[in-house]
């Protein structure tokens, strides 16, 4: 969120709090005023009582009422940025955008549908980044997708067009980008390139992704711990061989 957005929200909240206190003091003053006398003051007393009755809810919870009024004045895109920063769940945002209970056609035609799609995409992007930067292994993500039962290349090929695999692939790419940046920073191979529990199928999947993404051979060798391996050792490594074949080369 931009700095001026943060400042705007801060000022808004303080403004609401300050005026809520004033509203509370005003209510107290009205309820603790001087006793009313007959005739002229009696009419005024009845009028005040009526006004207090009409505004019972607002007087009873001035902070909530005023905050609600101010909230309605804040641009929706600014609210979305705040919700994103606070990590509000999709269900919460969907409700706030008035999208609950809509059929698919109505949902897509709604003026806030595009905003909701962007919110969901940004939330996913943030989740992927946070997991990757925190060293959440690609195998854990692979397992989260339910792929830990995959044991053959045939099974691997069968899942590659699924939405779950596309999500895994997206995560693996981000994870590997961070690993490559670590290489470029002069560090040696981190021990979390591969989870100790990873399967051969997951390694083959990553090898194909490396080929598709055009990863440099030197980086792939680093991934596999083969940076100083000779040609014979490279040919003997099934994962490097799979990577080379996926690129359309010969080992």
PDB file of C-alpha atoms in Angstrom:
ATOM      1  CA  UNK A   1       0.000   0.000   0.000  1.00  0.00           C
ATOM      2  CA  UNK A   2       1.347   3.470  -0.841  1.00  0.00           C
ATOM      3  CA  UNK A   3       2.396   5.721   2.018  1.00  0.00           C
ATOM      4  CA  UNK A   4      -0.312   8.303   1.304  1.00  0.00           C
ATOM      5  CA  UNK A   5      -2.920   5.539   1.459  1.00  0.00           C
ATOM      6  CA  UNK A   6      -1.666   4.449   4.865  1.00  0.00           C
ATOM      7  CA  UNK A   7      -1.689   8.048   6.104  1.00  0.00           C
ATOM      8  CA  UNK A   8      -5.204   8.557   4.766  1.00  0.00           C
ATOM      9  CA  UNK A   9      -6.498   5.494   6.600  1.00  0.00           C
ATOM     10  CA  UNK A  10      -4.706   6.526   9.801  1.00  0.00           C
ATOM     11  CA  UNK A  11      -6.203  10.021   9.703  1.00  0.00           C
ATOM     12  CA  UNK A  12      -9.631   8.559   8.944  1.00  0.00           C
ATOM     13  CA  UNK A  13      -9.498   6.242  11.955  1.00  0.00           C
ATOM     14  CA  UNK A  14      -8.327   9.011  14.271  1.00  0.00           C
ATOM     15  CA  UNK A  15     -11.010  11.312  12.920  1.00  0.00           C
ATOM     16  CA  UNK A  16     -13.649   8.681  13.622  1.00  0.00           C
ATOM     17  CA  UNK A  17     -12.371   8.074  17.154  1.00  0.00           C
ATOM     18  CA  UNK A  18     -12.249  11.771  18.010  1.00  0.00           C
ATOM     19  CA  UNK A  19     -15.755  12.457  16.756  1.00  0.00           C
ATOM     20  CA  UNK A  20     -17.083   9.369  18.462  1.00  0.00           C
ATOM     21  CA  UNK A  21     -15.879  10.762  21.772  1.00  0.00           C
ATOM     22  CA  UNK A  22     -17.532  14.095  21.020  1.00  0.00           C
ATOM     23  CA  UNK A  23     -20.759  12.304  20.161  1.00  0.00           C
ATOM     24  CA  UNK A  24     -20.580  10.375  23.438  1.00  0.00           C
ATOM     25  CA  UNK A  25     -19.982  13.559  25.428  1.00  0.00           C
ATOM     26  CA  UNK A  26     -22.912  15.214  23.655  1.00  0.00           C
ATOM     27  CA  UNK A  27     -25.197  12.316  24.549  1.00  0.00           C
ATOM     28  CA  UNK A  28     -24.090  12.513  28.181  1.00  0.00           C
ATOM     29  CA  UNK A  29     -24.705  16.266  28.257  1.00  0.00           C
ATOM     30  CA  UNK A  30     -28.237  15.806  26.948  1.00  0.00           C
ATOM     31  CA  UNK A  31     -29.035  13.096  29.472  1.00  0.00           C
ATOM     32  CA  UNK A  32     -27.492  14.927  32.459  1.00  0.00           C
ATOM     33  CA  UNK A  33     -28.791  18.422  31.711  1.00  0.00           C
ATOM     34  CA  UNK A  34     -30.697  20.681  34.144  1.00  0.00           C
ATOM     35  CA  UNK A  35     -34.181  19.551  35.273  1.00  0.00           C
ATOM     36  CA  UNK A  36     -36.922  20.797  33.006  1.00  0.00           C
ATOM     37  CA  UNK A  37     -39.531  23.197  34.343  1.00  0.00           C
ATOM     38  CA  UNK A  38     -43.190  23.254  33.412  1.00  0.00           C
ATOM     39  CA  UNK A  39     -44.690  24.724  30.270  1.00  0.00           C
ATOM     40  CA  UNK A  40     -41.917  26.178  28.045  1.00  0.00           C
ATOM     41  CA  UNK A  41     -39.108  23.850  29.107  1.00  0.00           C
ATOM     42  CA  UNK A  42     -41.399  20.807  29.079  1.00  0.00           C
ATOM     43  CA  UNK A  43     -41.863  21.083  25.320  1.00  0.00           C
ATOM     44  CA  UNK A  44     -38.105  21.335  24.835  1.00  0.00           C
ATOM     45  CA  UNK A  45     -37.616  18.258  27.032  1.00  0.00           C
ATOM     46  CA  UNK A  46     -40.038  16.236  24.932  1.00  0.00           C
ATOM     47  CA  UNK A  47     -38.316  17.331  21.724  1.00  0.00           C
ATOM     48  CA  UNK A  48     -34.906  16.324  23.013  1.00  0.00           C
ATOM     49  CA  UNK A  49     -36.262  12.971  24.168  1.00  0.00           C
ATOM     50  CA  UNK A  50     -37.716  12.371  20.716  1.00  0.00           C
ATOM     51  CA  UNK A  51     -34.439  13.231  18.999  1.00  0.00           C
ATOM     52  CA  UNK A  52     -32.572  10.898  21.309  1.00  0.00           C
ATOM     53  CA  UNK A  53     -35.052   8.138  20.548  1.00  0.00           C
ATOM     54  CA  UNK A  54     -34.684   8.578  16.787  1.00  0.00           C
ATOM     55  CA  UNK A  55     -30.933   8.383  17.101  1.00  0.00           C
ATOM     56  CA  UNK A  56     -30.844   5.665  19.761  1.00  0.00           C
ATOM     57  CA  UNK A  57     -28.718   3.276  17.743  1.00  0.00           C
ATOM     58  CA  UNK A  58     -26.256   5.941  16.674  1.00  0.00           C
ATOM     59  CA  UNK A  59     -26.036   7.429  20.177  1.00  0.00           C
ATOM     60  CA  UNK A  60     -25.676   3.969  21.692  1.00  0.00           C
ATOM     61  CA  UNK A  61     -22.703   3.114  19.493  1.00  0.00           C
ATOM     62  CA  UNK A  62     -21.360   6.393  18.075  1.00  0.00           C
ATOM     63  CA  UNK A  63     -18.010   4.895  17.090  1.00  0.00           C
ATOM     64  CA  UNK A  64     -19.613   2.223  14.922  1.00  0.00           C
ATOM     65  CA  UNK A  65     -22.082   4.626  13.332  1.00  0.00           C
ATOM     66  CA  UNK A  66     -19.496   7.261  12.496  1.00  0.00           C
ATOM     67  CA  UNK A  67     -16.953   4.715  11.283  1.00  0.00           C
ATOM     68  CA  UNK A  68     -19.612   3.276   8.980  1.00  0.00           C
ATOM     69  CA  UNK A  69     -20.347   6.709   7.535  1.00  0.00           C
ATOM     70  CA  UNK A  70     -16.685   7.456   6.962  1.00  0.00           C
ATOM     71  CA  UNK A  71     -16.106   3.993   5.495  1.00  0.00           C
ATOM     72  CA  UNK A  72     -18.720   4.707   2.843  1.00  0.00           C
ATOM     73  CA  UNK A  73     -16.643   7.708   1.747  1.00  0.00           C
ATOM     74  CA  UNK A  74     -13.404   5.718   1.245  1.00  0.00           C
ATOM     75  CA  UNK A  75     -12.768   4.665  -2.396  1.00  0.00           C
ATOM     76  CA  UNK A  76     -13.292   0.937  -2.938  1.00  0.00           C
ATOM     77  CA  UNK A  77      -9.826   0.458  -4.427  1.00  0.00           C
ATOM     78  CA  UNK A  78      -8.284   1.940  -1.292  1.00  0.00           C
ATOM     79  CA  UNK A  79     -10.330  -0.448   0.828  1.00  0.00           C
ATOM     80  CA  UNK A  80      -9.136  -3.366  -1.294  1.00  0.00           C
ATOM     81  CA  UNK A  81      -5.525  -2.316  -0.758  1.00  0.00           C
ATOM     82  CA  UNK A  82      -6.121  -2.193   2.995  1.00  0.00           C
ATOM     83  CA  UNK A  83      -7.815  -5.606   3.017  1.00  0.00           C
ATOM     84  CA  UNK A  84      -4.919  -7.012   1.004  1.00  0.00           C
ATOM     85  CA  UNK A  85      -2.408  -5.642   3.503  1.00  0.00           C
ATOM     86  CA  UNK A  86      -4.430  -7.094   6.378  1.00  0.00           C
ATOM     87  CA  UNK A  87      -4.730 -10.463   4.651  1.00  0.00           C
ATOM     88  CA  UNK A  88      -8.519 -10.492   4.639  1.00  0.00           C
ATOM     89  CA  UNK A  89      -9.881 -13.814   3.286  1.00  0.00           C
ATOM     90  CA  UNK A  90     -11.602 -14.057  -0.086  1.00  0.00           C
ATOM     91  CA  UNK A  91     -14.990 -14.777   1.519  1.00  0.00           C
ATOM     92  CA  UNK A  92     -14.795 -11.535   3.516  1.00  0.00           C
ATOM     93  CA  UNK A  93     -13.924  -9.467   0.450  1.00  0.00           C
ATOM     94  CA  UNK A  94     -16.571 -11.179  -1.670  1.00  0.00           C
ATOM     95  CA  UNK A  95     -19.217 -10.194   0.864  1.00  0.00           C
ATOM     96  CA  UNK A  96     -17.967  -6.621   1.125  1.00  0.00           C
ATOM     97  CA  UNK A  97     -18.074  -6.278  -2.660  1.00  0.00           C
ATOM     98  CA  UNK A  98     -21.687  -7.436  -2.780  1.00  0.00           C
ATOM     99  CA  UNK A  99     -20.949 -10.638  -4.688  1.00  0.00           C
ATOM    100  CA  UNK A 100     -22.391 -13.214  -2.301  1.00  0.00           C
ATOM    101  CA  UNK A 101     -25.137 -15.471  -3.592  1.00  0.00           C
ATOM    102  CA  UNK A 102     -24.862 -14.408  -7.225  1.00  0.00           C
ATOM    103  CA  UNK A 103     -25.202 -16.866 -10.085  1.00  0.00           C
ATOM    104  CA  UNK A 104     -22.225 -17.141 -12.439  1.00  0.00           C
ATOM    105  CA  UNK A 105     -23.722 -14.832 -15.078  1.00  0.00           C
ATOM    106  CA  UNK A 106     -24.697 -12.226 -12.486  1.00  0.00           C
ATOM    107  CA  UNK A 107     -21.341 -12.533 -10.777  1.00  0.00           C
ATOM    108  CA  UNK A 108     -19.350 -11.893 -13.947  1.00  0.00           C
ATOM    109  CA  UNK A 109     -21.603  -8.983 -14.907  1.00  0.00           C
ATOM    110  CA  UNK A 110     -21.234  -7.275 -11.524  1.00  0.00           C
ATOM    111  CA  UNK A 111     -19.203  -4.055 -11.489  1.00  0.00           C
ATOM    112  CA  UNK A 112     -16.972  -5.410  -8.695  1.00  0.00           C
ATOM    113  CA  UNK A 113     -16.237  -8.800 -10.266  1.00  0.00           C
ATOM    114  CA  UNK A 114     -13.022  -7.592 -11.909  1.00  0.00           C
ATOM    115  CA  UNK A 115     -11.844  -6.150  -8.615  1.00  0.00           C
ATOM    116  CA  UNK A 116     -12.527  -9.440  -6.853  1.00  0.00           C
ATOM    117  CA  UNK A 117     -10.609 -11.440  -9.473  1.00  0.00           C
ATOM    118  CA  UNK A 118      -7.621  -9.109  -9.084  1.00  0.00           C
ATOM    119  CA  UNK A 119      -7.823  -9.421  -5.302  1.00  0.00           C
ATOM    120  CA  UNK A 120      -7.793 -13.218  -5.463  1.00  0.00           C
ATOM    121  CA  UNK A 121      -4.885 -13.222  -7.916  1.00  0.00           C
ATOM    122  CA  UNK A 122      -2.860 -10.812  -5.785  1.00  0.00           C
ATOM    123  CA  UNK A 123      -3.573 -12.862  -2.659  1.00  0.00           C
ATOM    124  CA  UNK A 124      -2.322 -15.988  -4.434  1.00  0.00           C
ATOM    125  CA  UNK A 125       0.775 -14.158  -5.648  1.00  0.00           C
ATOM    126  CA  UNK A 126       1.525 -12.991  -2.111  1.00  0.00           C
ATOM    127  CA  UNK A 127       1.004 -16.490  -0.709  1.00  0.00           C
ATOM    128  CA  UNK A 128       3.367 -18.004  -3.274  1.00  0.00           C
ATOM    129  CA  UNK A 129       6.005 -15.372  -2.564  1.00  0.00           C
ATOM    130  CA  UNK A 130       5.768 -15.755   1.216  1.00  0.00           C
ATOM    131  CA  UNK A 131       6.041 -19.535   1.019  1.00  0.00           C
ATOM    132  CA  UNK A 132       8.956 -19.448  -1.417  1.00  0.00           C
ATOM    133  CA  UNK A 133      10.944 -16.818   0.457  1.00  0.00           C
ATOM    134  CA  UNK A 134      10.339 -18.808   3.646  1.00  0.00           C
ATOM    135  CA  UNK A 135      11.862 -21.941   2.113  1.00  0.00           C
ATOM    136  CA  UNK A 136       8.621 -23.921   1.840  1.00  0.00           C
ATOM    137  CA  UNK A 137       9.846 -26.791  -0.314  1.00  0.00           C
ATOM    138  CA  UNK A 138       8.422 -27.541  -3.738  1.00  0.00           C
ATOM    139  CA  UNK A 139       7.767 -31.075  -2.528  1.00  0.00           C
ATOM    140  CA  UNK A 140       5.555 -29.806   0.289  1.00  0.00           C
ATOM    141  CA  UNK A 141       3.614 -27.828  -2.296  1.00  0.00           C
ATOM    142  CA  UNK A 142       3.566 -30.893  -4.552  1.00  0.00           C
ATOM    143  CA  UNK A 143       2.145 -32.900  -1.667  1.00  0.00           C
ATOM    144  CA  UNK A 144      -0.400 -30.162  -0.901  1.00  0.00           C
ATOM    145  CA  UNK A 145      -1.711 -30.667  -4.431  1.00  0.00           C
ATOM    146  CA  UNK A 146      -2.118 -34.387  -3.744  1.00  0.00           C
ATOM    147  CA  UNK A 147       0.680 -35.463  -6.105  1.00  0.00           C
ATOM    148  CA  UNK A 148       2.663 -37.530  -3.618  1.00  0.00           C
ATOM    149  CA  UNK A 149       1.021 -40.662  -5.055  1.00  0.00           C
ATOM    150  CA  UNK A 150       2.519 -40.013  -8.511  1.00  0.00           C
ATOM    151  CA  UNK A 151       5.252 -42.589  -9.197  1.00  0.00           C
ATOM    152  CA  UNK A 152       5.623 -42.880 -12.998  1.00  0.00           C
ATOM    153  CA  UNK A 153       6.259 -40.561 -15.928  1.00  0.00           C
ATOM    154  CA  UNK A 154       2.961 -41.681 -17.433  1.00  0.00           C
ATOM    155  CA  UNK A 155       1.116 -40.529 -14.328  1.00  0.00           C
ATOM    156  CA  UNK A 156       3.089 -37.300 -14.379  1.00  0.00           C
ATOM    157  CA  UNK A 157       2.046 -36.586 -17.946  1.00  0.00           C
ATOM    158  CA  UNK A 158      -1.594 -37.255 -17.052  1.00  0.00           C
ATOM    159  CA  UNK A 159      -1.726 -34.435 -14.474  1.00  0.00           C
ATOM    160  CA  UNK A 160       0.200 -31.753 -16.340  1.00  0.00           C
ATOM    161  CA  UNK A 161      -2.857 -30.015 -17.797  1.00  0.00           C
ATOM    162  CA  UNK A 162      -4.729 -29.869 -14.498  1.00  0.00           C
ATOM    163  CA  UNK A 163      -5.217 -26.624 -12.601  1.00  0.00           C
ATOM    164  CA  UNK A 164      -3.452 -28.089  -9.575  1.00  0.00           C
ATOM    165  CA  UNK A 165      -0.349 -28.900 -11.590  1.00  0.00           C
ATOM    166  CA  UNK A 166      -0.360 -25.425 -13.134  1.00  0.00           C
ATOM    167  CA  UNK A 167      -0.438 -23.989  -9.628  1.00  0.00           C
ATOM    168  CA  UNK A 168       2.427 -26.264  -8.556  1.00  0.00           C
ATOM    169  CA  UNK A 169       4.374 -25.228 -11.647  1.00  0.00           C
ATOM    170  CA  UNK A 170       3.845 -21.573 -10.821  1.00  0.00           C
ATOM    171  CA  UNK A 171       5.182 -22.153  -7.327  1.00  0.00           C
ATOM    172  CA  UNK A 172       8.172 -24.171  -8.548  1.00  0.00           C
ATOM    173  CA  UNK A 173       9.135 -21.394 -10.974  1.00  0.00           C
ATOM    174  CA  UNK A 174       9.042 -18.755  -8.237  1.00  0.00           C
ATOM    175  CA  UNK A 175      10.975 -21.016  -5.872  1.00  0.00           C
ATOM    176  CA  UNK A 176      13.657 -21.722  -8.482  1.00  0.00           C
ATOM    177  CA  UNK A 177      13.931 -18.023  -9.328  1.00  0.00           C
ATOM    178  CA  UNK A 178      14.859 -17.369  -5.713  1.00  0.00           C
ATOM    179  CA  UNK A 179      17.388 -20.206  -5.735  1.00  0.00           C
ATOM    180  CA  UNK A 180      19.025 -18.828  -8.900  1.00  0.00           C
ATOM    181  CA  UNK A 181      19.222 -15.383  -7.314  1.00  0.00           C
ATOM    182  CA  UNK A 182      21.004 -16.989  -4.392  1.00  0.00           C
ATOM    183  CA  UNK A 183      23.496 -18.557  -6.794  1.00  0.00           C
ATOM    184  CA  UNK A 184      24.120 -15.170  -8.396  1.00  0.00           C
ATOM    185  CA  UNK A 185      24.745 -13.647  -4.979  1.00  0.00           C
ATOM    186  CA  UNK A 186      27.762 -15.907  -4.589  1.00  0.00           C
ATOM    187  CA  UNK A 187      26.249 -18.422  -2.207  1.00  0.00           C
ATOM    188  CA  UNK A 188      26.741 -22.140  -2.587  1.00  0.00           C
ATOM    189  CA  UNK A 189      23.853 -24.476  -3.241  1.00  0.00           C
ATOM    190  CA  UNK A 190      21.334 -24.113  -0.395  1.00  0.00           C
ATOM    191  CA  UNK A 191      20.354 -27.376   1.235  1.00  0.00           C
ATOM    192  CA  UNK A 192      16.665 -26.659   0.648  1.00  0.00           C
ATOM    193  CA  UNK A 193      16.697 -26.875  -3.172  1.00  0.00           C
ATOM    194  CA  UNK A 194      15.129 -30.298  -2.728  1.00  0.00           C
ATOM    195  CA  UNK A 195      13.177 -31.571   0.240  1.00  0.00           C
ATOM    196  CA  UNK A 196      14.764 -34.661   1.779  1.00  0.00           C
ATOM    197  CA  UNK A 197      11.418 -36.423   1.310  1.00  0.00           C
ATOM    198  CA  UNK A 198      10.936 -35.469  -2.332  1.00  0.00           C
ATOM    199  CA  UNK A 199      10.108 -38.171  -4.859  1.00  0.00           C
ATOM    200  CA  UNK A 200      11.640 -39.003  -8.218  1.00  0.00           C
ATOM    201  CA  UNK A 201       8.392 -37.966  -9.912  1.00  0.00           C
ATOM    202  CA  UNK A 202       8.605 -34.484  -8.424  1.00  0.00           C
ATOM    203  CA  UNK A 203      12.220 -34.130  -9.538  1.00  0.00           C
ATOM    204  CA  UNK A 204      11.263 -35.173 -13.073  1.00  0.00           C
ATOM    205  CA  UNK A 205       8.471 -32.610 -13.004  1.00  0.00           C
ATOM    206  CA  UNK A 206      10.901 -29.877 -12.016  1.00  0.00           C
ATOM    207  CA  UNK A 207      13.378 -31.005 -14.664  1.00  0.00           C
ATOM    208  CA  UNK A 208      10.703 -30.531 -17.324  1.00  0.00           C
ATOM    209  CA  UNK A 209       9.824 -27.118 -15.920  1.00  0.00           C
ATOM    210  CA  UNK A 210      13.501 -26.096 -16.038  1.00  0.00           C
ATOM    211  CA  UNK A 211      13.619 -27.100 -19.697  1.00  0.00           C
ATOM    212  CA  UNK A 212      10.406 -25.256 -20.515  1.00  0.00           C
ATOM    213  CA  UNK A 213      11.573 -22.117 -18.718  1.00  0.00           C
ATOM    214  CA  UNK A 214      14.911 -22.170 -20.512  1.00  0.00           C
ATOM    215  CA  UNK A 215      16.992 -22.457 -17.376  1.00  0.00           C
ATOM    216  CA  UNK A 216      20.712 -22.338 -17.964  1.00  0.00           C
ATOM    217  CA  UNK A 217      22.545 -25.662 -17.843  1.00  0.00           C
ATOM    218  CA  UNK A 218      24.855 -24.335 -15.150  1.00  0.00           C
ATOM    219  CA  UNK A 219      21.874 -23.507 -12.934  1.00  0.00           C
ATOM    220  CA  UNK A 220      20.304 -26.922 -13.477  1.00  0.00           C
ATOM    221  CA  UNK A 221      23.592 -28.539 -12.536  1.00  0.00           C
ATOM    222  CA  UNK A 222      23.572 -26.458  -9.362  1.00  0.00           C
ATOM    223  CA  UNK A 223      20.020 -27.551  -8.618  1.00  0.00           C
ATOM    224  CA  UNK A 224      21.073 -31.185  -8.886  1.00  0.00           C
ATOM    225  CA  UNK A 225      24.412 -30.819  -7.108  1.00  0.00           C
ATOM    226  CA  UNK A 226      26.304 -31.531 -10.343  1.00  0.00           C
ATOM    227  CA  UNK A 227      28.162 -28.295 -10.901  1.00  0.00           C
ATOM    228  CA  UNK A 228      31.569 -29.968 -11.165  1.00  0.00           C
ATOM    229  CA  UNK A 229      30.354 -33.244 -12.651  1.00  0.00           C
ATOM    230  CA  UNK A 230      32.078 -34.550 -15.782  1.00  0.00           C
ATOM    231  CA  UNK A 231      30.192 -35.561 -18.922  1.00  0.00           C
ATOM    232  CA  UNK A 232      29.948 -39.195 -17.887  1.00  0.00           C
ATOM    233  CA  UNK A 233      28.469 -38.370 -14.513  1.00  0.00           C
ATOM    234  CA  UNK A 234      25.958 -36.037 -16.142  1.00  0.00           C
ATOM    235  CA  UNK A 235      24.839 -38.784 -18.517  1.00  0.00           C
ATOM    236  CA  UNK A 236      24.390 -41.144 -15.595  1.00  0.00           C
ATOM    237  CA  UNK A 237      22.152 -38.756 -13.689  1.00  0.00           C
ATOM    238  CA  UNK A 238      18.566 -39.588 -14.678  1.00  0.00           C
ATOM    239  CA  UNK A 239      17.192 -36.179 -13.698  1.00  0.00           C
ATOM    240  CA  UNK A 240      19.778 -34.192 -15.649  1.00  0.00           C
ATOM    241  CA  UNK A 241      19.299 -36.568 -18.567  1.00  0.00           C
ATOM    242  CA  UNK A 242      15.532 -35.991 -18.401  1.00  0.00           C
ATOM    243  CA  UNK A 243      16.110 -32.232 -18.383  1.00  0.00           C
ATOM    244  CA  UNK A 244      18.358 -32.448 -21.460  1.00  0.00           C
ATOM    245  CA  UNK A 245      15.855 -34.636 -23.302  1.00  0.00           C
ATOM    246  CA  UNK A 246      13.053 -32.242 -22.428  1.00  0.00           C
ATOM    247  CA  UNK A 247      15.058 -29.479 -24.097  1.00  0.00           C
ATOM    248  CA  UNK A 248      15.285 -31.586 -27.253  1.00  0.00           C
ATOM    249  CA  UNK A 249      18.982 -32.267 -26.857  1.00  0.00           C
ATOM    250  CA  UNK A 250      20.978 -35.460 -26.457  1.00  0.00           C
ATOM    251  CA  UNK A 251      22.807 -36.240 -23.266  1.00  0.00           C
TER     252      UNK A 251
END
